[in-house]
C-alpha cells in the first residue's frame, strides 16, 4: 500500500495485493487506484518474465475518476438522513444538529 506522500505526484493511494495463480507457481496481482487525483493514463507493463507461457494481462475493471453517492452517520443510537457526498460543512453541521438528538453542538471543518 502506497500513500500520496510517498508515491509519484498524481497517483494518490494505490493498493496492491498478490495471490497464487493456479498450480503453476505464478501469481496474480491486483492493483487498485483507491483515490482520484485526476484522469491518469492506462496502466502499462513491460514483460520481463522468462517462463514458458508467462504473460502479463491488464484489465480495466472500472473507470472511476469521480465520486458520488451519499452516506449516513450513526451516533448514540441516532442515524442521520442520507448526506450527499458533496455536502458543505454548513450542511453537515445542520444535519448533525437536527438528526442526532443528544448533540448540543457540532463543529464541522
PDB file of N, CA and C in Angstrom:
ATOM      1  N   UNK A   1       0.856  -1.174   0.000  1.00  0.00           N
ATOM      2  CA  UNK A   1       0.000   0.000   0.000  1.00  0.00           C
ATOM      3  C   UNK A   1       0.894   1.226   0.000  1.00  0.00           C
ATOM      4  N   UNK A   2       0.657   2.113  -0.917  1.00  0.00           N
ATOM      5  CA  UNK A   2       1.432   3.337  -1.038  1.00  0.00           C
ATOM      6  C   UNK A   2       0.528   4.521  -0.762  1.00  0.00           C
ATOM      7  N   UNK A   3       1.044   5.546  -0.144  1.00  0.00           N
ATOM      8  CA  UNK A   3       0.205   6.730   0.025  1.00  0.00           C
ATOM      9  C   UNK A   3       0.782   7.886  -0.761  1.00  0.00           C
ATOM     10  N   UNK A   4      -0.022   8.910  -0.882  1.00  0.00           N
ATOM     11  CA  UNK A   4       0.302  10.057  -1.720  1.00  0.00           C
ATOM     12  C   UNK A   4       1.637  10.687  -1.337  1.00  0.00           C
ATOM     13  N   UNK A   5       1.961  10.721  -0.043  1.00  0.00           N
ATOM     14  CA  UNK A   5       3.199  11.367   0.380  1.00  0.00           C
ATOM     15  C   UNK A   5       4.434  10.614  -0.080  1.00  0.00           C
ATOM     16  N   UNK A   6       4.287   9.303  -0.328  1.00  0.00           N
ATOM     17  CA  UNK A   6       5.443   8.517  -0.732  1.00  0.00           C
ATOM     18  C   UNK A   6       5.381   8.053  -2.178  1.00  0.00           C
ATOM     19  N   UNK A   7       4.350   8.418  -2.907  1.00  0.00           N
ATOM     20  CA  UNK A   7       4.230   7.971  -4.289  1.00  0.00           C
ATOM     21  C   UNK A   7       4.480   9.130  -5.236  1.00  0.00           C
ATOM     22  N   UNK A   8       4.526   8.812  -6.498  1.00  0.00           N
ATOM     23  CA  UNK A   8       4.740   9.830  -7.517  1.00  0.00           C
ATOM     24  C   UNK A   8       3.574  10.800  -7.537  1.00  0.00           C
ATOM     25  N   UNK A   9       3.847  12.032  -7.882  1.00  0.00           N
ATOM     26  CA  UNK A   9       2.788  13.044  -7.939  1.00  0.00           C
ATOM     27  C   UNK A   9       1.689  12.605  -8.883  1.00  0.00           C
ATOM     28  N   UNK A  10       0.441  12.781  -8.468  1.00  0.00           N
ATOM     29  CA  UNK A  10      -0.691  12.481  -9.315  1.00  0.00           C
ATOM     30  C   UNK A  10      -1.208  11.063  -9.226  1.00  0.00           C
ATOM     31  N   UNK A  11      -0.570  10.184  -8.484  1.00  0.00           N
ATOM     32  CA  UNK A  11      -1.024   8.795  -8.404  1.00  0.00           C
ATOM     33  C   UNK A  11      -2.022   8.605  -7.274  1.00  0.00           C
ATOM     34  N   UNK A  12      -1.794   9.179  -6.113  1.00  0.00           N
ATOM     35  CA  UNK A  12      -2.700   9.010  -4.979  1.00  0.00           C
ATOM     36  C   UNK A  12      -2.479   7.688  -4.283  1.00  0.00           C
ATOM     37  N   UNK A  13      -3.518   7.183  -3.626  1.00  0.00           N
ATOM     38  CA  UNK A  13      -3.451   5.950  -2.856  1.00  0.00           C
ATOM     39  C   UNK A  13      -3.561   4.744  -3.782  1.00  0.00           C
ATOM     40  N   UNK A  14      -2.597   3.833  -3.685  1.00  0.00           N
ATOM     41  CA  UNK A  14      -2.573   2.633  -4.513  1.00  0.00           C
ATOM     42  C   UNK A  14      -2.517   1.415  -3.597  1.00  0.00           C
ATOM     43  N   UNK A  15      -3.430   0.470  -3.811  1.00  0.00           N
ATOM     44  CA  UNK A  15      -3.443  -0.768  -3.038  1.00  0.00           C
ATOM     45  C   UNK A  15      -3.038  -1.920  -3.957  1.00  0.00           C
ATOM     46  N   UNK A  16      -2.077  -2.727  -3.498  1.00  0.00           N
ATOM     47  CA  UNK A  16      -1.571  -3.836  -4.302  1.00  0.00           C
ATOM     48  C   UNK A  16      -1.681  -5.119  -3.492  1.00  0.00           C
ATOM     49  N   UNK A  17      -2.297  -6.147  -4.080  1.00  0.00           N
ATOM     50  CA  UNK A  17      -2.366  -7.462  -3.438  1.00  0.00           C
ATOM     51  C   UNK A  17      -1.865  -8.516  -4.411  1.00  0.00           C
ATOM     52  N   UNK A  18      -1.454  -9.657  -3.860  1.00  0.00           N
ATOM     53  CA  UNK A  18      -0.934 -10.748  -4.684  1.00  0.00           C
ATOM     54  C   UNK A  18      -1.560 -12.049  -4.204  1.00  0.00           C
ATOM     55  N   UNK A  19      -1.931 -12.917  -5.155  1.00  0.00           N
ATOM     56  CA  UNK A  19      -2.482 -14.220  -4.805  1.00  0.00           C
ATOM     57  C   UNK A  19      -1.870 -15.273  -5.713  1.00  0.00           C
ATOM     58  N   UNK A  20      -1.778 -16.501  -5.217  1.00  0.00           N
ATOM     59  CA  UNK A  20      -1.277 -17.602  -6.039  1.00  0.00           C
ATOM     60  C   UNK A  20      -2.220 -17.817  -7.210  1.00  0.00           C
ATOM     61  N   UNK A  21      -1.643 -18.121  -8.364  1.00  0.00           N
ATOM     62  CA  UNK A  21      -2.430 -18.325  -9.579  1.00  0.00           C
ATOM     63  C   UNK A  21      -2.300 -19.769 -10.019  1.00  0.00           C
ATOM     64  N   UNK A  22      -3.403 -20.492  -9.952  1.00  0.00           N
ATOM     65  CA  UNK A  22      -3.453 -21.900 -10.339  1.00  0.00           C
ATOM     66  C   UNK A  22      -2.366 -22.684  -9.618  1.00  0.00           C
ATOM     67  N   UNK A  23      -1.811 -23.706 -10.236  1.00  0.00           N
ATOM     68  CA  UNK A  23      -0.774 -24.525  -9.592  1.00  0.00           C
ATOM     69  C   UNK A  23       0.587 -24.320 -10.239  1.00  0.00           C
ATOM     70  N   UNK A  24       0.697 -23.334 -11.105  1.00  0.00           N
ATOM     71  CA  UNK A  24       1.934 -23.128 -11.861  1.00  0.00           C
ATOM     72  C   UNK A  24       3.030 -22.450 -11.050  1.00  0.00           C
ATOM     73  N   UNK A  25       2.701 -21.993  -9.847  1.00  0.00           N
ATOM     74  CA  UNK A  25       3.694 -21.273  -9.043  1.00  0.00           C
ATOM     75  C   UNK A  25       3.704 -19.790  -9.327  1.00  0.00           C
ATOM     76  N   UNK A  26       2.853 -19.360 -10.235  1.00  0.00           N
ATOM     77  CA  UNK A  26       2.784 -17.941 -10.567  1.00  0.00           C
ATOM     78  C   UNK A  26       1.857 -17.186  -9.625  1.00  0.00           C
ATOM     79  N   UNK A  27       1.768 -15.898  -9.844  1.00  0.00           N
ATOM     80  CA  UNK A  27       0.946 -15.041  -9.009  1.00  0.00           C
ATOM     81  C   UNK A  27       0.051 -14.163  -9.865  1.00  0.00           C
ATOM     82  N   UNK A  28      -1.071 -13.773  -9.291  1.00  0.00           N
ATOM     83  CA  UNK A  28      -1.953 -12.784  -9.892  1.00  0.00           C
ATOM     84  C   UNK A  28      -1.894 -11.569  -8.976  1.00  0.00           C
ATOM     85  N   UNK A  29      -1.609 -10.422  -9.565  1.00  0.00           N
ATOM     86  CA  UNK A  29      -1.504  -9.175  -8.820  1.00  0.00           C
ATOM     87  C   UNK A  29      -2.740  -8.326  -9.084  1.00  0.00           C
ATOM     88  N   UNK A  30      -3.236  -7.693  -8.049  1.00  0.00           N
ATOM     89  CA  UNK A  30      -4.364  -6.775  -8.173  1.00  0.00           C
ATOM     90  C   UNK A  30      -3.880  -5.394  -7.755  1.00  0.00           C
ATOM     91  N   UNK A  31      -4.001  -4.436  -8.653  1.00  0.00           N
ATOM     92  CA  UNK A  31      -3.580  -3.062  -8.379  1.00  0.00           C
ATOM     93  C   UNK A  31      -4.831  -2.192  -8.433  1.00  0.00           C
ATOM     94  N   UNK A  32      -5.109  -1.504  -7.320  1.00  0.00           N
ATOM     95  CA  UNK A  32      -6.288  -0.655  -7.244  1.00  0.00           C
ATOM     96  C   UNK A  32      -5.854   0.765  -6.927  1.00  0.00           C
ATOM     97  N   UNK A  33      -6.242   1.686  -7.773  1.00  0.00           N
ATOM     98  CA  UNK A  33      -6.004   3.103  -7.516  1.00  0.00           C
ATOM     99  C   UNK A  33      -7.200   3.576  -6.693  1.00  0.00           C
ATOM    100  N   UNK A  34      -6.999   3.704  -5.381  1.00  0.00           N
ATOM    101  CA  UNK A  34      -8.104   3.906  -4.451  1.00  0.00           C
ATOM    102  C   UNK A  34      -8.510   5.363  -4.273  1.00  0.00           C
ATOM    103  N   UNK A  35      -7.742   6.275  -4.800  1.00  0.00           N
ATOM    104  CA  UNK A  35      -8.123   7.687  -4.717  1.00  0.00           C
ATOM    105  C   UNK A  35      -8.008   8.301  -6.097  1.00  0.00           C
ATOM    106  N   UNK A  36      -8.642   9.408  -6.261  1.00  0.00           N
ATOM    107  CA  UNK A  36      -8.691  10.048  -7.571  1.00  0.00           C
ATOM    108  C   UNK A  36      -8.001  11.399  -7.510  1.00  0.00           C
ATOM    109  N   UNK A  37      -6.918  11.539  -8.226  1.00  0.00           N
ATOM    110  CA  UNK A  37      -6.184  12.798  -8.280  1.00  0.00           C
ATOM    111  C   UNK A  37      -6.507  13.516  -9.587  1.00  0.00           C
ATOM    112  N   UNK A  38      -6.962  12.793 -10.555  1.00  0.00           N
ATOM    113  CA  UNK A  38      -7.252  13.326 -11.876  1.00  0.00           C
ATOM    114  C   UNK A  38      -7.180  12.186 -12.868  1.00  0.00           C
ATOM    115  N   UNK A  39      -7.533  12.439 -14.101  1.00  0.00           N
ATOM    116  CA  UNK A  39      -7.516  11.383 -15.106  1.00  0.00           C
ATOM    117  C   UNK A  39      -6.082  10.976 -15.402  1.00  0.00           C
ATOM    118  N   UNK A  40      -5.797   9.704 -15.221  1.00  0.00           N
ATOM    119  CA  UNK A  40      -4.463   9.169 -15.482  1.00  0.00           C
ATOM    120  C   UNK A  40      -4.548   8.237 -16.684  1.00  0.00           C
ATOM    121  N   UNK A  41      -3.452   8.038 -17.332  1.00  0.00           N
ATOM    122  CA  UNK A  41      -3.416   7.121 -18.464  1.00  0.00           C
ATOM    123  C   UNK A  41      -3.565   5.686 -18.006  1.00  0.00           C
ATOM    124  N   UNK A  42      -3.699   4.778 -18.935  1.00  0.00           N
ATOM    125  CA  UNK A  42      -3.839   3.359 -18.611  1.00  0.00           C
ATOM    126  C   UNK A  42      -2.542   2.811 -18.050  1.00  0.00           C
ATOM    127  N   UNK A  43      -2.679   1.809 -17.191  1.00  0.00           N
ATOM    128  CA  UNK A  43      -1.536   1.110 -16.628  1.00  0.00           C
ATOM    129  C   UNK A  43      -0.848   0.334 -17.743  1.00  0.00           C
ATOM    130  N   UNK A  44       0.456   0.396 -17.797  1.00  0.00           N
ATOM    131  CA  UNK A  44       1.209  -0.375 -18.784  1.00  0.00           C
ATOM    132  C   UNK A  44       2.225  -1.237 -18.054  1.00  0.00           C
ATOM    133  N   UNK A  45       2.676  -2.287 -18.693  1.00  0.00           N
ATOM    134  CA  UNK A  45       3.650  -3.191 -18.082  1.00  0.00           C
ATOM    135  C   UNK A  45       4.673  -3.611 -19.123  1.00  0.00           C
ATOM    136  N   UNK A  46       5.868  -3.894 -18.660  1.00  0.00           N
ATOM    137  CA  UNK A  46       6.920  -4.432 -19.512  1.00  0.00           C
ATOM    138  C   UNK A  46       7.117  -5.881 -19.098  1.00  0.00           C
ATOM    139  N   UNK A  47       6.983  -6.802 -20.039  1.00  0.00           N
ATOM    140  CA  UNK A  47       7.094  -8.227 -19.738  1.00  0.00           C
ATOM    141  C   UNK A  47       8.552  -8.662 -19.741  1.00  0.00           C
ATOM    142  N   UNK A  48       9.067  -8.956 -18.552  1.00  0.00           N
ATOM    143  CA  UNK A  48      10.426  -9.490 -18.418  1.00  0.00           C
ATOM    144  C   UNK A  48      10.386 -10.895 -17.825  1.00  0.00           C
ATOM    145  N   UNK A  49       9.202 -11.530 -17.925  1.00  0.00           N
ATOM    146  CA  UNK A  49       9.038 -12.888 -17.416  1.00  0.00           C
ATOM    147  C   UNK A  49       9.721 -13.863 -18.368  1.00  0.00           C
ATOM    148  N   UNK A  50      10.342 -14.903 -17.823  1.00  0.00           N
ATOM    149  CA  UNK A  50      11.116 -15.817 -18.668  1.00  0.00           C
ATOM    150  C   UNK A  50      10.532 -17.223 -18.744  1.00  0.00           C
ATOM    151  N   UNK A  51       9.524 -17.550 -17.980  1.00  0.00           N
ATOM    152  CA  UNK A  51       8.920 -18.883 -18.028  1.00  0.00           C
ATOM    153  C   UNK A  51       8.118 -19.083 -19.300  1.00  0.00           C
ATOM    154  N   UNK A  52       8.030 -20.316 -19.714  1.00  0.00           N
ATOM    155  CA  UNK A  52       7.221 -20.645 -20.882  1.00  0.00           C
ATOM    156  C   UNK A  52       5.758 -20.330 -20.563  1.00  0.00           C
ATOM    157  N   UNK A  53       5.109 -19.595 -21.438  1.00  0.00           N
ATOM    158  CA  UNK A  53       3.708 -19.248 -21.258  1.00  0.00           C
ATOM    159  C   UNK A  53       3.456 -18.101 -20.296  1.00  0.00           C
ATOM    160  N   UNK A  54       4.517 -17.518 -19.765  1.00  0.00           N
ATOM    161  CA  UNK A  54       4.338 -16.400 -18.841  1.00  0.00           C
ATOM    162  C   UNK A  54       3.864 -15.180 -19.614  1.00  0.00           C
ATOM    163  N   UNK A  55       2.851 -14.535 -19.111  1.00  0.00           N
ATOM    164  CA  UNK A  55       2.318 -13.366 -19.800  1.00  0.00           C
ATOM    165  C   UNK A  55       1.780 -12.360 -18.799  1.00  0.00           C
ATOM    166  N   UNK A  56       1.602 -11.169 -19.278  1.00  0.00           N
ATOM    167  CA  UNK A  56       1.024 -10.091 -18.477  1.00  0.00           C
ATOM    168  C   UNK A  56      -0.263  -9.666 -19.151  1.00  0.00           C
ATOM    169  N   UNK A  57      -1.310  -9.571 -18.354  1.00  0.00           N
ATOM    170  CA  UNK A  57      -2.600  -9.133 -18.867  1.00  0.00           C
ATOM    171  C   UNK A  57      -3.101  -8.013 -17.971  1.00  0.00           C
ATOM    172  N   UNK A  58      -3.547  -6.942 -18.579  1.00  0.00           N
ATOM    173  CA  UNK A  58      -4.076  -5.803 -17.827  1.00  0.00           C
ATOM    174  C   UNK A  58      -5.545  -5.650 -18.176  1.00  0.00           C
ATOM    175  N   UNK A  59      -6.396  -5.653 -17.148  1.00  0.00           N
ATOM    176  CA  UNK A  59      -7.837  -5.462 -17.325  1.00  0.00           C
ATOM    177  C   UNK A  59      -8.259  -4.221 -16.570  1.00  0.00           C
ATOM    178  N   UNK A  60      -9.047  -3.383 -17.204  1.00  0.00           N
ATOM    179  CA  UNK A  60      -9.663  -2.251 -16.516  1.00  0.00           C
ATOM    180  C   UNK A  60     -11.020  -2.735 -16.040  1.00  0.00           C
ATOM    181  N   UNK A  61     -11.180  -2.821 -14.731  1.00  0.00           N
ATOM    182  CA  UNK A  61     -12.432  -3.295 -14.160  1.00  0.00           C
ATOM    183  C   UNK A  61     -13.473  -2.192 -14.192  1.00  0.00           C
ATOM    184  N   UNK A  62     -13.045  -0.985 -13.860  1.00  0.00           N
ATOM    185  CA  UNK A  62     -13.987   0.130 -13.830  1.00  0.00           C
ATOM    186  C   UNK A  62     -13.210   1.426 -13.948  1.00  0.00           C
ATOM    187  N   UNK A  63     -13.651   2.290 -14.859  1.00  0.00           N
ATOM    188  CA  UNK A  63     -13.110   3.645 -14.913  1.00  0.00           C
ATOM    189  C   UNK A  63     -13.848   4.428 -13.843  1.00  0.00           C
ATOM    190  N   UNK A  64     -13.130   4.946 -12.891  1.00  0.00           N
ATOM    191  CA  UNK A  64     -13.791   5.654 -11.790  1.00  0.00           C
ATOM    192  C   UNK A  64     -12.951   6.856 -11.405  1.00  0.00           C
ATOM    193  N   UNK A  65     -13.237   7.964 -12.026  1.00  0.00           N
ATOM    194  CA  UNK A  65     -12.462   9.159 -11.742  1.00  0.00           C
ATOM    195  C   UNK A  65     -13.308  10.229 -11.070  1.00  0.00           C
ATOM    196  N   UNK A  66     -14.439   9.818 -10.526  1.00  0.00           N
ATOM    197  CA  UNK A  66     -15.276  10.775  -9.815  1.00  0.00           C
ATOM    198  C   UNK A  66     -15.920  10.077  -8.630  1.00  0.00           C
ATOM    199  N   UNK A  67     -16.400  10.862  -7.722  1.00  0.00           N
ATOM    200  CA  UNK A  67     -17.040  10.309  -6.543  1.00  0.00           C
ATOM    201  C   UNK A  67     -18.490  10.761  -6.532  1.00  0.00           C
ATOM    202  N   UNK A  68     -19.343   9.949  -5.988  1.00  0.00           N
ATOM    203  CA  UNK A  68     -20.748  10.301  -5.913  1.00  0.00           C
ATOM    204  C   UNK A  68     -21.424   9.527  -4.815  1.00  0.00           C
ATOM    205  N   UNK A  69     -22.715   9.715  -4.679  1.00  0.00           N
ATOM    206  CA  UNK A  69     -23.471   8.958  -3.705  1.00  0.00           C
ATOM    207  C   UNK A  69     -23.720   9.730  -2.433  1.00  0.00           C
ATOM    208  N   UNK A  70     -24.077   8.988  -1.412  1.00  0.00           N
ATOM    209  CA  UNK A  70     -24.381   9.598  -0.125  1.00  0.00           C
ATOM    210  C   UNK A  70     -24.030   8.621   0.987  1.00  0.00           C
ATOM    211  N   UNK A  71     -24.112   9.095   2.213  1.00  0.00           N
ATOM    212  CA  UNK A  71     -23.802   8.271   3.367  1.00  0.00           C
ATOM    213  C   UNK A  71     -24.658   8.736   4.532  1.00  0.00           C
ATOM    214  N   UNK A  72     -24.727   7.933   5.567  1.00  0.00           N
ATOM    215  CA  UNK A  72     -25.433   8.312   6.791  1.00  0.00           C
ATOM    216  C   UNK A  72     -24.488   8.069   7.960  1.00  0.00           C
ATOM    217  N   UNK A  73     -24.675   8.806   9.022  1.00  0.00           N
ATOM    218  CA  UNK A  73     -23.878   8.648  10.228  1.00  0.00           C
ATOM    219  C   UNK A  73     -24.765   8.151  11.358  1.00  0.00           C
ATOM    220  N   UNK A  74     -24.210   7.288  12.195  1.00  0.00           N
ATOM    221  CA  UNK A  74     -24.934   6.778  13.340  1.00  0.00           C
ATOM    222  C   UNK A  74     -24.143   7.113  14.588  1.00  0.00           C
ATOM    223  N   UNK A  75     -24.804   7.722  15.573  1.00  0.00           N
ATOM    224  CA  UNK A  75     -24.143   8.108  16.816  1.00  0.00           C
ATOM    225  C   UNK A  75     -25.161   8.075  17.939  1.00  0.00           C
ATOM    226  N   UNK A  76     -24.819   7.385  19.016  1.00  0.00           N
ATOM    227  CA  UNK A  76     -25.678   7.274  20.193  1.00  0.00           C
ATOM    228  C   UNK A  76     -27.078   6.772  19.844  1.00  0.00           C
ATOM    229  N   UNK A  77     -27.143   5.826  18.920  1.00  0.00           N
ATOM    230  CA  UNK A  77     -28.415   5.220  18.555  1.00  0.00           C
ATOM    231  C   UNK A  77     -29.260   6.038  17.593  1.00  0.00           C
ATOM    232  N   UNK A  78     -28.762   7.169  17.148  1.00  0.00           N
ATOM    233  CA  UNK A  78     -29.478   8.010  16.187  1.00  0.00           C
ATOM    234  C   UNK A  78     -28.768   7.952  14.849  1.00  0.00           C
ATOM    235  N   UNK A  79     -29.530   7.893  13.771  1.00  0.00           N
ATOM    236  CA  UNK A  79     -28.959   7.851  12.429  1.00  0.00           C
ATOM    237  C   UNK A  79     -29.415   9.082  11.653  1.00  0.00           C
ATOM    238  N   UNK A  80     -28.482   9.703  10.974  1.00  0.00           N
ATOM    239  CA  UNK A  80     -28.814  10.881  10.162  1.00  0.00           C
ATOM    240  C   UNK A  80     -29.546  10.471   8.898  1.00  0.00           C
ATOM    241  N   UNK A  81     -30.167  11.434   8.267  1.00  0.00           N
ATOM    242  CA  UNK A  81     -30.707  11.223   6.924  1.00  0.00           C
ATOM    243  C   UNK A  81     -29.526  10.976   5.987  1.00  0.00           C
ATOM    244  N   UNK A  82     -29.757  10.594   4.759  1.00  0.00           N
ATOM    245  CA  UNK A  82     -28.680  10.400   3.788  1.00  0.00           C
ATOM    246  C   UNK A  82     -28.020  11.752   3.532  1.00  0.00           C
ATOM    247  N   UNK A  83     -26.695  11.774   3.573  1.00  0.00           N
ATOM    248  CA  UNK A  83     -25.923  13.000   3.390  1.00  0.00           C
ATOM    249  C   UNK A  83     -25.218  12.907   2.035  1.00  0.00           C
ATOM    250  N   UNK A  84     -25.413  13.877   1.154  1.00  0.00           N
ATOM    251  CA  UNK A  84     -24.739  13.825  -0.155  1.00  0.00           C
ATOM    252  C   UNK A  84     -23.217  13.870   0.017  1.00  0.00           C
ATOM    253  N   UNK A  85     -22.524  13.183  -0.879  1.00  0.00           N
ATOM    254  CA  UNK A  85     -21.062  13.135  -0.792  1.00  0.00           C
ATOM    255  C   UNK A  85     -20.432  14.524  -0.845  1.00  0.00           C
ATOM    256  N   UNK A  86     -21.096  15.477  -1.453  1.00  0.00           N
ATOM    257  CA  UNK A  86     -20.527  16.813  -1.609  1.00  0.00           C
ATOM    258  C   UNK A  86     -21.183  17.846  -0.684  1.00  0.00           C
ATOM    259  N   UNK A  87     -21.731  17.374   0.438  1.00  0.00           N
ATOM    260  CA  UNK A  87     -22.359  18.294   1.391  1.00  0.00           C
ATOM    261  C   UNK A  87     -21.317  19.288   1.905  1.00  0.00           C
ATOM    262  N   UNK A  88     -21.733  20.521   2.096  1.00  0.00           N
ATOM    263  CA  UNK A  88     -20.834  21.527   2.653  1.00  0.00           C
ATOM    264  C   UNK A  88     -20.715  21.311   4.159  1.00  0.00           C
ATOM    265  N   UNK A  89     -19.730  21.952   4.756  1.00  0.00           N
ATOM    266  CA  UNK A  89     -19.567  21.866   6.212  1.00  0.00           C
ATOM    267  C   UNK A  89     -20.819  22.377   6.912  1.00  0.00           C
ATOM    268  N   UNK A  90     -21.407  23.460   6.393  1.00  0.00           N
ATOM    269  CA  UNK A  90     -22.624  24.011   6.992  1.00  0.00           C
ATOM    270  C   UNK A  90     -23.787  23.024   6.872  1.00  0.00           C
ATOM    271  N   UNK A  91     -23.918  22.364   5.719  1.00  0.00           N
ATOM    272  CA  UNK A  91     -24.972  21.359   5.546  1.00  0.00           C
ATOM    273  C   UNK A  91     -24.805  20.214   6.539  1.00  0.00           C
ATOM    274  N   UNK A  92     -23.574  19.718   6.672  1.00  0.00           N
ATOM    275  CA  UNK A  92     -23.306  18.612   7.577  1.00  0.00           C
ATOM    276  C   UNK A  92     -23.590  19.014   9.025  1.00  0.00           C
ATOM    277  N   UNK A  93     -23.178  20.197   9.397  1.00  0.00           N
ATOM    278  CA  UNK A  93     -23.433  20.669  10.754  1.00  0.00           C
ATOM    279  C   UNK A  93     -24.943  20.741  11.017  1.00  0.00           C
ATOM    280  N   UNK A  94     -25.699  21.253  10.073  1.00  0.00           N
ATOM    281  CA  UNK A  94     -27.154  21.347  10.211  1.00  0.00           C
ATOM    282  C   UNK A  94     -27.764  19.950  10.395  1.00  0.00           C
ATOM    283  N   UNK A  95     -27.354  19.013   9.556  1.00  0.00           N
ATOM    284  CA  UNK A  95     -27.890  17.651   9.626  1.00  0.00           C
ATOM    285  C   UNK A  95     -27.549  17.012  10.973  1.00  0.00           C
ATOM    286  N   UNK A  96     -26.311  17.153  11.418  1.00  0.00           N
ATOM    287  CA  UNK A  96     -25.922  16.577  12.707  1.00  0.00           C
ATOM    288  C   UNK A  96     -26.776  17.132  13.842  1.00  0.00           C
ATOM    289  N   UNK A  97     -26.936  18.427  13.857  1.00  0.00           N
ATOM    290  CA  UNK A  97     -27.676  19.069  14.949  1.00  0.00           C
ATOM    291  C   UNK A  97     -29.166  18.699  14.937  1.00  0.00           C
ATOM    292  N   UNK A  98     -29.727  18.426  13.777  1.00  0.00           N
ATOM    293  CA  UNK A  98     -31.149  18.122  13.703  1.00  0.00           C
ATOM    294  C   UNK A  98     -31.469  16.633  13.740  1.00  0.00           C
ATOM    295  N   UNK A  99     -30.511  15.798  13.353  1.00  0.00           N
ATOM    296  CA  UNK A  99     -30.790  14.360  13.275  1.00  0.00           C
ATOM    297  C   UNK A  99     -30.226  13.562  14.445  1.00  0.00           C
ATOM    298  N   UNK A 100     -29.262  14.093  15.154  1.00  0.00           N
ATOM    299  CA  UNK A 100     -28.679  13.399  16.313  1.00  0.00           C
ATOM    300  C   UNK A 100     -29.144  14.154  17.565  1.00  0.00           C
ATOM    301  N   UNK A 101     -30.251  13.719  18.139  1.00  0.00           N
ATOM    302  CA  UNK A 101     -30.899  14.451  19.223  1.00  0.00           C
ATOM    303  C   UNK A 101     -30.016  14.801  20.420  1.00  0.00           C
ATOM    304  N   UNK A 102     -29.164  13.873  20.896  1.00  0.00           N
ATOM    305  CA  UNK A 102     -28.397  14.222  22.091  1.00  0.00           C
ATOM    306  C   UNK A 102     -27.341  15.326  21.878  1.00  0.00           C
ATOM    307  N   UNK A 103     -27.021  15.664  20.636  1.00  0.00           N
ATOM    308  CA  UNK A 103     -25.982  16.678  20.394  1.00  0.00           C
ATOM    309  C   UNK A 103     -26.464  18.051  20.826  1.00  0.00           C
ATOM    310  N   UNK A 104     -25.568  18.760  21.499  1.00  0.00           N
ATOM    311  CA  UNK A 104     -25.887  20.149  21.858  1.00  0.00           C
ATOM    312  C   UNK A 104     -25.063  21.121  21.017  1.00  0.00           C
ATOM    313  N   UNK A 105     -23.994  20.619  20.370  1.00  0.00           N
ATOM    314  CA  UNK A 105     -23.212  21.440  19.463  1.00  0.00           C
ATOM    315  C   UNK A 105     -22.446  20.539  18.513  1.00  0.00           C
ATOM    316  N   UNK A 106     -22.081  21.076  17.382  1.00  0.00           N
ATOM    317  CA  UNK A 106     -21.274  20.352  16.391  1.00  0.00           C
ATOM    318  C   UNK A 106     -20.403  21.354  15.672  1.00  0.00           C
ATOM    319  N   UNK A 107     -19.133  21.048  15.568  1.00  0.00           N
ATOM    320  CA  UNK A 107     -18.191  21.898  14.846  1.00  0.00           C
ATOM    321  C   UNK A 107     -17.663  21.104  13.658  1.00  0.00           C
ATOM    322  N   UNK A 108     -17.960  21.523  12.462  1.00  0.00           N
ATOM    323  CA  UNK A 108     -17.563  20.825  11.249  1.00  0.00           C
ATOM    324  C   UNK A 108     -16.619  21.715  10.459  1.00  0.00           C
ATOM    325  N   UNK A 109     -15.440  21.195  10.128  1.00  0.00           N
ATOM    326  CA  UNK A 109     -14.457  21.967   9.359  1.00  0.00           C
ATOM    327  C   UNK A 109     -14.647  21.771   7.881  1.00  0.00           C
TER     328      UNK A 109
END
